PDB file of C-alpha atoms in Angstrom:
ATOM      1  CA  ILE D 131     -17.095 -10.750  -9.210  1.00 71.00           C
ATOM      2  CA  PRO D 132     -20.201 -12.055 -11.011  1.00 81.00           C
ATOM      3  CA  GLU D 133     -22.739  -9.217  -9.876  1.00 83.00           C
ATOM      4  CA  LEU D 134     -20.104  -6.280 -10.754  1.00 84.00           C
ATOM      5  CA  GLU D 135     -19.504  -8.122 -14.505  1.00 87.00           C
ATOM      6  CA  LYS D 136     -23.420  -7.890 -13.930  1.00 89.00           C
ATOM      7  CA  VAL D 137     -24.017  -4.799 -13.672  1.00 89.00           C
ATOM      8  CA  LEU D 138     -21.047  -3.818 -16.105  1.00 88.00           C
ATOM      9  CA  GLU D 139     -22.482  -5.422 -18.723  1.00 91.00           C
ATOM     10  CA  GLU D 140     -25.892  -3.704 -18.640  1.00 90.00           C
ATOM     11  CA  LEU D 141     -24.466  -0.187 -18.210  1.00 89.00           C
ATOM     12  CA  ARG D 142     -22.719  -0.963 -21.644  1.00 89.00           C
ATOM     13  CA  LYS D 143     -25.777  -1.786 -23.164  1.00 90.00           C
ATOM     14  CA  LEU D 144     -27.652   1.049 -21.860  1.00 89.00           C
ATOM     15  CA  LEU D 145     -24.509   3.084 -23.312  1.00 87.00           C
ATOM     16  CA  ALA D 146     -24.661   1.077 -27.168  1.00 88.00           C
ATOM     17  CA  PHE D 147     -28.188   2.434 -26.878  1.00 89.00           C
ATOM     18  CA  TYR D 148     -27.909   5.509 -26.042  1.00 86.00           C
ATOM     19  CA  LYS D 149     -25.168   6.377 -28.710  1.00 85.00           C
ATOM     20  CA  LYS D 150     -28.002   4.601 -31.372  1.00 86.00           C
ATOM     21  CA  GLU D 151     -30.670   6.638 -30.283  1.00 87.00           C
ATOM     22  CA  VAL D 152     -28.581  10.472 -30.597  1.00 84.00           C
ATOM     23  CA  GLN D 153     -25.962   9.050 -32.625  1.00 80.00           C
ATOM     24  CA  GLU D 154     -23.338  10.433 -30.656  1.00 80.00           C
ATOM     25  CA  GLU D 155     -20.208   9.909 -29.333  1.00 79.00           C
ATOM     26  CA  VAL D 156     -20.555   9.535 -25.499  1.00 81.00           C
ATOM     27  CA  ASN D 157     -18.395  10.986 -22.837  1.00 86.00           C
ATOM     28  CA  PHE D 158     -18.042   8.375 -20.282  1.00 89.00           C
ATOM     29  CA  VAL D 159     -16.167   5.836 -18.583  1.00 91.00           C
ATOM     30  CA  GLY D 160     -17.599   3.649 -16.416  1.00 91.00           C
ATOM     31  CA  LEU D 161     -15.597   0.397 -14.439  1.00 90.00           C
ATOM     32  CA  ALA D 162     -14.960  -2.043 -12.346  1.00 89.00           C
ATOM     33  CA  LEU D 163     -12.751  -2.046  -8.861  1.00 88.00           C
ATOM     34  CA  SER D 164     -11.791  -5.174  -7.259  1.00 89.00           C
ATOM     35  CA  SER D 165      -9.031  -6.919  -4.931  1.00 88.00           C
ATOM     36  CA  ARG D 166      -5.240  -7.779  -6.213  1.00 90.00           C
ATOM     37  CA  LYS D 167      -6.658 -10.865  -6.353  1.00 90.00           C
ATOM     38  CA  ASN D 168      -8.785 -10.958  -9.203  1.00 91.00           C
ATOM     39  CA  LEU D 169      -6.992  -7.605 -10.874  1.00 92.00           C
ATOM     40  CA  CYS D 170      -3.351  -8.779 -10.693  1.00 93.00           C
ATOM     41  CA  ILE D 171      -1.426 -10.142 -13.559  1.00 93.00           C
ATOM     42  CA  HIS D 172       2.029 -10.132 -12.291  1.00 94.00           C
ATOM     43  CA  PRO D 173       3.256 -13.666 -13.517  1.00 92.00           C
ATOM     44  CA  GLU D 174       4.451 -15.425 -10.098  1.00 91.00           C
ATOM     45  CA  VAL D 175       2.063 -13.728  -7.820  1.00 93.00           C
ATOM     46  CA  SER D 176      -1.190 -14.189 -10.281  1.00 90.00           C
ATOM     47  CA  GLY D 177      -0.852 -18.076  -9.681  1.00 89.00           C
ATOM     48  CA  GLU D 178      -1.776 -17.317  -6.283  1.00 88.00           C
ATOM     49  CA  ARG D 179      -5.231 -18.648  -5.299  1.00 86.00           C
ATOM     50  CA  ASP D 180      -5.414 -17.538  -1.314  1.00 88.00           C
ATOM     51  CA  GLY D 181      -6.043 -13.433  -1.062  1.00 87.00           C
ATOM     52  CA  LYS D 182      -4.180 -12.971   1.478  1.00 87.00           C
ATOM     53  CA  VAL D 183      -1.368 -14.255  -0.156  1.00 91.00           C
ATOM     54  CA  VAL D 184      -1.264 -12.465  -2.740  1.00 92.00           C
ATOM     55  CA  ASP D 185      -1.718  -9.110  -0.688  1.00 90.00           C
ATOM     56  CA  ALA D 186       1.432 -10.156   0.883  1.00 91.00           C
ATOM     57  CA  ARG D 187       3.342 -11.194  -1.670  1.00 92.00           C
ATOM     58  CA  CYS D 188       2.257  -8.073  -3.878  1.00 93.00           C
ATOM     59  CA  HIS D 189       3.467  -5.722  -0.610  1.00 92.00           C
ATOM     60  CA  ALA D 190       6.319  -7.340  -0.288  1.00 92.00           C
ATOM     61  CA  LEU D 191       7.233  -6.235  -4.386  1.00 93.00           C
ATOM     62  CA  THR D 192       5.972  -2.725  -4.047  1.00 93.00           C
ATOM     63  CA  ALA D 193       6.542  -1.904  -0.342  1.00 91.00           C
ATOM     64  CA  PRO D 194       8.372   1.985  -0.480  1.00 91.00           C
ATOM     65  CA  HIS D 195      10.721   0.246   1.459  1.00 90.00           C
ATOM     66  CA  ILE D 196      11.565  -2.822  -0.533  1.00 91.00           C
ATOM     67  CA  ARG D 197      11.546  -0.260  -3.862  1.00 92.00           C
ATOM     68  CA  GLU D 198      14.243   1.747  -1.887  1.00 91.00           C
ATOM     69  CA  ARG D 199      16.202  -1.298  -1.144  1.00 90.00           C
ATOM     70  CA  HIS D 200      16.445  -1.887  -4.976  1.00 92.00           C
ATOM     71  CA  SER D 201      17.691   1.527  -6.007  1.00 89.00           C
ATOM     72  CA  ASP D 202      20.824   0.230  -3.657  1.00 88.00           C
ATOM     73  CA  ASP D 203      20.730  -2.737  -5.179  1.00 89.00           C
ATOM     74  CA  SER D 204      18.959  -4.249  -8.419  1.00 88.00           C
ATOM     75  CA  SER D 205      19.192  -7.924  -7.424  1.00 90.00           C
ATOM     76  CA  VAL D 206      15.964  -6.751  -4.946  1.00 91.00           C
ATOM     77  CA  PRO D 207      12.935  -7.708  -6.747  1.00 93.00           C
ATOM     78  CA  VAL D 208      10.253  -5.211  -7.181  1.00 93.00           C
ATOM     79  CA  CYS D 209       7.132  -5.532  -9.423  1.00 94.00           C
ATOM     80  CA  SER D 210       8.045  -4.118 -13.082  1.00 94.00           C
ATOM     81  CA  PHE D 211       4.159  -3.209 -13.574  1.00 95.00           C
ATOM     82  CA  TYR D 212       3.962  -1.682 -10.600  1.00 94.00           C
ATOM     83  CA  GLU D 213       7.200   0.226 -11.526  1.00 94.00           C
ATOM     84  CA  GLN D 214       5.630   1.234 -15.533  1.00 94.00           C
ATOM     85  CA  PHE D 215       2.411   3.025 -13.340  1.00 93.00           C
ATOM     86  CA  ASP D 216       3.999   4.636 -11.054  1.00 93.00           C
ATOM     87  CA  ALA D 217       6.377   6.326 -13.608  1.00 91.00           C
ATOM     88  CA  HIS D 218       3.850   6.694 -16.475  1.00 91.00           C
ATOM     89  CA  GLY D 219      -0.402   5.374 -15.326  1.00 89.00           C
ATOM     90  CA  ARG D 220      -0.734   8.799 -13.319  1.00 88.00           C
ATOM     91  CA  ASP D 221      -0.109  10.924 -16.559  1.00 89.00           C
ATOM     92  CA  THR D 222      -2.521   8.652 -19.045  1.00 89.00           C
ATOM     93  CA  MET D 223      -6.331   9.166 -19.180  1.00 90.00           C
ATOM     94  CA  LEU D 224      -8.245   5.969 -19.501  1.00 89.00           C
ATOM     95  CA  PRO D 225     -10.446   6.291 -22.780  1.00 89.00           C
ATOM     96  CA  ASN D 226     -14.026   6.356 -22.837  1.00 90.00           C
ATOM     97  CA  GLY D 227     -16.338   2.844 -22.412  1.00 89.00           C
ATOM     98  CA  VAL D 228     -16.747   0.526 -19.810  1.00 92.00           C
ATOM     99  CA  TYR D 229     -14.247  -1.589 -17.925  1.00 92.00           C
ATOM    100  CA  ASN D 230     -14.681  -4.767 -16.385  1.00 91.00           C
ATOM    101  CA  LEU D 231     -12.164  -6.605 -14.256  1.00 92.00           C
ATOM    102  CA  ASP D 232     -10.390  -8.151 -17.593  1.00 92.00           C
ATOM    103  CA  ASP D 233     -10.930  -5.136 -19.816  1.00 92.00           C
ATOM    104  CA  LEU D 234      -8.781  -3.766 -17.408  1.00 93.00           C
ATOM    105  CA  LYS D 235      -6.092  -5.740 -16.995  1.00 93.00           C
ATOM    106  CA  ASN D 236      -5.932  -6.412 -21.345  1.00 94.00           C
ATOM    107  CA  TYR D 237      -5.766  -2.646 -21.340  1.00 94.00           C
ATOM    108  CA  CYS D 238      -2.911  -2.320 -18.348  1.00 94.00           C
ATOM    109  CA  THR D 239      -1.270  -5.215 -19.919  1.00 94.00           C
ATOM    110  CA  GLU D 240      -0.619  -3.375 -22.742  1.00 93.00           C
ATOM    111  CA  LYS D 241       0.734  -0.059 -20.838  1.00 93.00           C
ATOM    112  CA  GLY D 242       2.825  -2.539 -18.821  1.00 94.00           C
ATOM    113  CA  PHE D 243       0.140  -1.003 -16.009  1.00 95.00           C
ATOM    114  CA  CYS D 244      -0.904  -2.706 -12.444  1.00 94.00           C
ATOM    115  CA  PRO D 245      -3.970  -3.086 -13.346  1.00 94.00           C
ATOM    116  CA  TYR D 246      -4.821  -2.968  -8.991  1.00 92.00           C
ATOM    117  CA  PHE D 247      -2.953  -0.368  -8.638  1.00 93.00           C
ATOM    118  CA  PHE D 248      -4.389   1.784 -12.084  1.00 93.00           C
ATOM    119  CA  ALA D 249      -7.858   0.906 -11.459  1.00 91.00           C
ATOM    120  CA  ARG D 250      -7.897   3.198  -7.469  1.00 89.00           C
ATOM    121  CA  TRP D 251      -6.240   5.325  -9.185  1.00 91.00           C
ATOM    122  CA  ALA D 252      -9.150   5.425 -12.711  1.00 89.00           C
ATOM    123  CA  ILE D 253     -11.909   6.199 -10.548  1.00 87.00           C
ATOM    124  CA  GLN D 254     -11.072   9.499 -10.272  1.00 86.00           C
ATOM    125  CA  GLN D 255     -11.660  10.030 -13.567  1.00 87.00           C
ATOM    126  CA  ALA D 256     -14.616   7.416 -14.032  1.00 88.00           C
ATOM    127  CA  ASN D 257     -18.477   8.707 -13.856  1.00 89.00           C
ATOM    128  CA  ILE D 258     -19.437   5.361 -12.735  1.00 89.00           C
ATOM    129  CA  VAL D 259     -17.561   2.536 -10.133  1.00 89.00           C
ATOM    130  CA  VAL D 260     -18.807  -0.779  -9.000  1.00 89.00           C
ATOM    131  CA  TYR D 261     -16.846  -2.163  -6.009  1.00 88.00           C
ATOM    132  CA  SER D 262     -17.298  -4.274  -2.666  1.00 84.00           C
ATOM    133  CA  TYR D 263     -19.025  -2.237   0.206  1.00 82.00           C
ATOM    134  CA  HIS D 264     -16.302  -2.427   1.596  1.00 82.00           C
ATOM    135  CA  TYR D 265     -14.567  -0.222  -0.601  1.00 83.00           C
ATOM    136  CA  LEU D 266     -16.898   2.482   1.325  1.00 84.00           C
ATOM    137  CA  LEU D 267     -17.892   1.138   4.253  1.00 83.00           C
ATOM    138  CA  ASP D 268     -14.965  -0.347   6.199  1.00 82.00           C
ATOM    139  CA  PRO D 269     -13.230   3.283   7.414  1.00 82.00           C
ATOM    140  CA  LYS D 270      -9.659   1.197   6.880  1.00 80.00           C
ATOM    141  CA  ILE D 271     -10.275   0.743   2.918  1.00 81.00           C
ATOM    142  CA  ALA D 272     -12.264   3.921   2.173  1.00 83.00           C
ATOM    143  CA  GLU D 273      -9.517   5.760   3.586  1.00 83.00           C
ATOM    144  CA  ILE D 274      -6.978   4.617   1.645  1.00 79.00           C
ATOM    145  CA  VAL D 275      -9.301   3.680  -1.512  1.00 80.00           C
ATOM    146  CA  SER D 276     -12.670   6.071  -1.847  1.00 82.00           C
ATOM    147  CA  LYS D 277     -11.123   9.280  -0.069  1.00 79.00           C
ATOM    148  CA  GLU D 278     -10.566  11.192  -3.321  1.00 76.00           C
ATOM    149  CA  MET D 279     -14.802  10.558  -4.132  1.00 78.00           C
ATOM    150  CA  PRO D 280     -16.801  13.895  -4.411  1.00 77.00           C
ATOM    151  CA  ARG D 281     -18.069  14.468  -1.522  1.00 80.00           C
ATOM    152  CA  ASN D 282     -21.289  15.247  -3.639  1.00 84.00           C
ATOM    153  CA  ALA D 283     -21.154  11.584  -5.154  1.00 84.00           C
ATOM    154  CA  VAL D 284     -24.655   9.635  -5.439  1.00 87.00           C
ATOM    155  CA  VAL D 285     -24.182   6.349  -4.259  1.00 85.00           C
ATOM    156  CA  VAL D 286     -26.225   3.743  -4.942  1.00 86.00           C
ATOM    157  CA  PHE D 287     -26.329   0.693  -2.585  1.00 84.00           C
ATOM    158  CA  ASP D 288     -27.363  -2.952  -4.512  1.00 84.00           C
ATOM    159  CA  GLU D 289     -28.625  -5.808  -1.719  1.00 82.00           C
ATOM    160  CA  ALA D 290     -28.655  -2.969   0.826  1.00 82.00           C
ATOM    161  CA  HIS D 291     -29.659  -5.022   3.449  1.00 83.00           C
ATOM    162  CA  ASN D 292     -26.345  -6.336   3.397  1.00 82.00           C
ATOM    163  CA  ILE D 293     -25.422  -3.278   4.957  1.00 84.00           C
ATOM    164  CA  ASP D 294     -25.160  -4.079   8.724  1.00 86.00           C
ATOM    165  CA  ASN D 295     -23.436  -7.207   8.280  1.00 85.00           C
ATOM    166  CA  ILE D 296     -20.567  -5.884   6.728  1.00 80.00           C
ATOM    167  CA  CYS D 297     -20.268  -2.902   8.700  1.00 83.00           C
ATOM    168  CA  ILE D 298     -20.366  -4.995  12.533  1.00 85.00           C
ATOM    169  CA  ASP D 299     -17.669  -7.135   9.847  1.00 81.00           C
ATOM    170  CA  SER D 300     -15.496  -4.130   9.006  1.00 78.00           C
ATOM    171  CA  MET D 301     -15.888  -3.441  12.560  1.00 81.00           C
ATOM    172  CA  SER D 302     -14.876  -6.701  14.318  1.00 83.00           C
ATOM    173  CA  VAL D 303     -11.416  -8.204  15.485  1.00 81.00           C
ATOM    174  CA  LYS D 304     -11.423 -12.156  15.036  1.00 82.00           C
ATOM    175  CA  ILE D 305      -9.065 -13.598  17.524  1.00 86.00           C
ATOM    176  CA  THR D 306      -7.606 -16.622  17.576  1.00 89.00           C
ATOM    177  CA  ARG D 307      -5.682 -19.121  19.227  1.00 90.00           C
ATOM    178  CA  LYS D 308      -2.943 -18.760  16.353  1.00 89.00           C
ATOM    179  CA  LEU D 309      -3.054 -15.092  16.360  1.00 87.00           C
ATOM    180  CA  ILE D 310      -2.575 -15.163  20.200  1.00 91.00           C
ATOM    181  CA  ASP D 311       0.551 -17.650  19.559  1.00 91.00           C
ATOM    182  CA  ARG D 312       1.841 -15.541  17.356  1.00 88.00           C
ATOM    183  CA  CYS D 313       1.227 -12.045  19.143  1.00 88.00           C
ATOM    184  CA  GLN D 314       3.266 -13.843  22.185  1.00 91.00           C
ATOM    185  CA  THR D 315       6.280 -14.637  19.298  1.00 91.00           C
ATOM    186  CA  SER D 316       6.370 -11.586  18.178  1.00 88.00           C
ATOM    187  CA  VAL D 317       6.417  -9.810  21.582  1.00 89.00           C
ATOM    188  CA  GLN D 318       9.322 -12.392  22.579  1.00 90.00           C
ATOM    189  CA  THR D 319      11.191 -11.380  19.382  1.00 89.00           C
ATOM    190  CA  LEU D 320      10.776  -8.030  20.280  1.00 86.00           C
ATOM    191  CA  GLU D 321      12.008  -8.142  23.647  1.00 88.00           C
ATOM    192  CA  SER D 322      14.545 -10.279  22.472  1.00 87.00           C
ATOM    193  CA  GLU D 323      15.795  -7.530  20.182  1.00 84.00           C
ATOM    194  CA  LEU D 324      15.394  -5.029  22.810  1.00 80.00           C
ATOM    195  CA  ASP D 325      17.460  -6.602  25.200  1.00 82.00           C
ATOM    196  CA  ARG D 326      19.674  -7.434  23.015  1.00 81.00           C
ATOM    197  CA  LEU D 327      19.831  -3.181  21.593  1.00 77.00           C
ATOM    198  CA  ARG D 328      20.177  -2.061  25.009  1.00 80.00           C
ATOM    199  CA  ASP D 329      23.249  -4.327  26.007  1.00 78.00           C
ATOM    200  CA  GLU D 330      24.916  -3.113  22.908  1.00 76.00           C
ATOM    201  CA  ASN D 331      24.017   0.578  23.582  1.00 76.00           C
ATOM    202  CA  SER D 332      24.988   0.313  27.272  1.00 76.00           C
ATOM    203  CA  SER D 333      28.646  -1.145  26.489  1.00 72.00           C
ATOM    204  CA  LYS D 334      28.904   1.556  24.010  1.00 75.00           C
ATOM    205  CA  LEU D 335      27.451   4.695  26.562  1.00 75.00           C
ATOM    206  CA  GLU D 336      30.716   2.411  28.990  1.00 75.00           C
ATOM    207  CA  GLY D 337      33.274   3.072  26.183  1.00 74.00           C
ATOM    208  CA  GLU D 338      31.949   6.724  25.454  1.00 77.00           C
ATOM    209  CA  TYR D 339      32.333   7.681  28.608  1.00 73.00           C
ATOM    210  CA  GLN D 340      35.831   5.947  29.324  1.00 76.00           C
ATOM    211  CA  SER D 341      36.680   7.477  26.457  1.00 79.00           C
ATOM    212  CA  LEU D 342      35.459  11.307  27.483  1.00 76.00           C
ATOM    213  CA  VAL D 343      37.409  10.851  31.141  1.00 73.00           C
ATOM    214  CA  GLU D 344      40.727   9.470  29.740  1.00 76.00           C
ATOM    215  CA  GLY D 345      40.015  12.762  27.119  1.00 74.00           C
ATOM    216  CA  LEU D 346      39.634  15.016  30.623  1.00 72.00           C
ATOM    217  CA  ARG D 347      42.362  14.074  31.940  1.00 74.00           C
ATOM    218  CA  GLN D 348      44.799  14.027  29.605  1.00 74.00           C
ATOM    219  CA  ALA D 349      43.294  17.824  29.090  1.00 70.00           C
ATOM    220  CA  GLN D 350      43.489  18.316  32.482  1.00 67.00           C
ATOM    221  CA  GLU D 351      46.694  17.141  32.704  1.00 68.00           C
ATOM    222  CA  ARG D 352      47.901  18.943  29.669  1.00 67.00           C
ATOM    223  CA  ARG D 353      47.242  22.138  31.343  1.00 63.00           C
ATOM    224  CA  GLU D 354      49.111  21.279  34.574  1.00 60.00           C
ATOM    225  CA  THR D 355      52.318  21.041  32.520  1.00 60.00           C
ATOM    226  CA  GLU D 356      51.304  23.940  30.794  1.00 58.00           C
ATOM    227  CA  GLN D 357      51.304  26.527  34.061  1.00 53.00           C
ATOM    228  CA  ILE D 358      54.276  24.588  35.208  1.00 51.00           C
ATOM    229  CA  LEU D 359      56.677  25.946  31.817  1.00 49.00           C
ATOM    230  CA  ALA D 360      54.765  28.817  32.034  1.00 51.00           C
ATOM    231  CA  ASN D 361      56.176  29.038  36.126  1.00 52.00           C
ATOM    232  CA  PRO D 362      59.079  27.241  36.616  1.00 52.00           C
ATOM    233  CA  VAL D 363      60.566  26.824  39.557  1.00 49.00           C
ATOM    234  CA  LEU D 364      64.072  26.931  39.795  1.00 43.00           C
TER     235      LEU D 364
END
């Protein structure tokens, strides 16, 4: 975070100097993008210290299936800041200026927007975006965050000797005993659920089969009865 703030502060000074020299407003937007943990303003979620916990709680309030449930049941909690952003944030143009993380949080608080999702959208308006290597080099994150970046964008890597480590970290998978145990538990839960559905569907199919057979039997009896009535044997 200090590195992001330092770059943006230098950019702010540069624009102030340019404005002073040319005596005109600069049509320019610079902003920082960071994780949910550093941008969240939700009164409960923002109090969490662990970034993974913040991500999980944010997802639990903003996921499409959660919002769909909320539309049917208002007691299902959602994030009001995300809802406000989704309703009006994409129609809002970020005013000219340089925005560090606190500036974004203050601006979005006034608007009632989620700073994290607003910043992700606003990078399309920005002339300069300052963010972590991961947002560009990690394929999973880049596909979400940086896919709208113009092909002719100029990319500057600070401390570029760290790129190798970032790429290795982004493409690596860490497997721990705890993760294996959780996977095993998940597989067992899935197996139990499949067995339950199989038994449930088997009983249902058996009932439908018996109903079909009974329906065919009754139809055959009706046909035989009609034939007898049509050709009575006296």
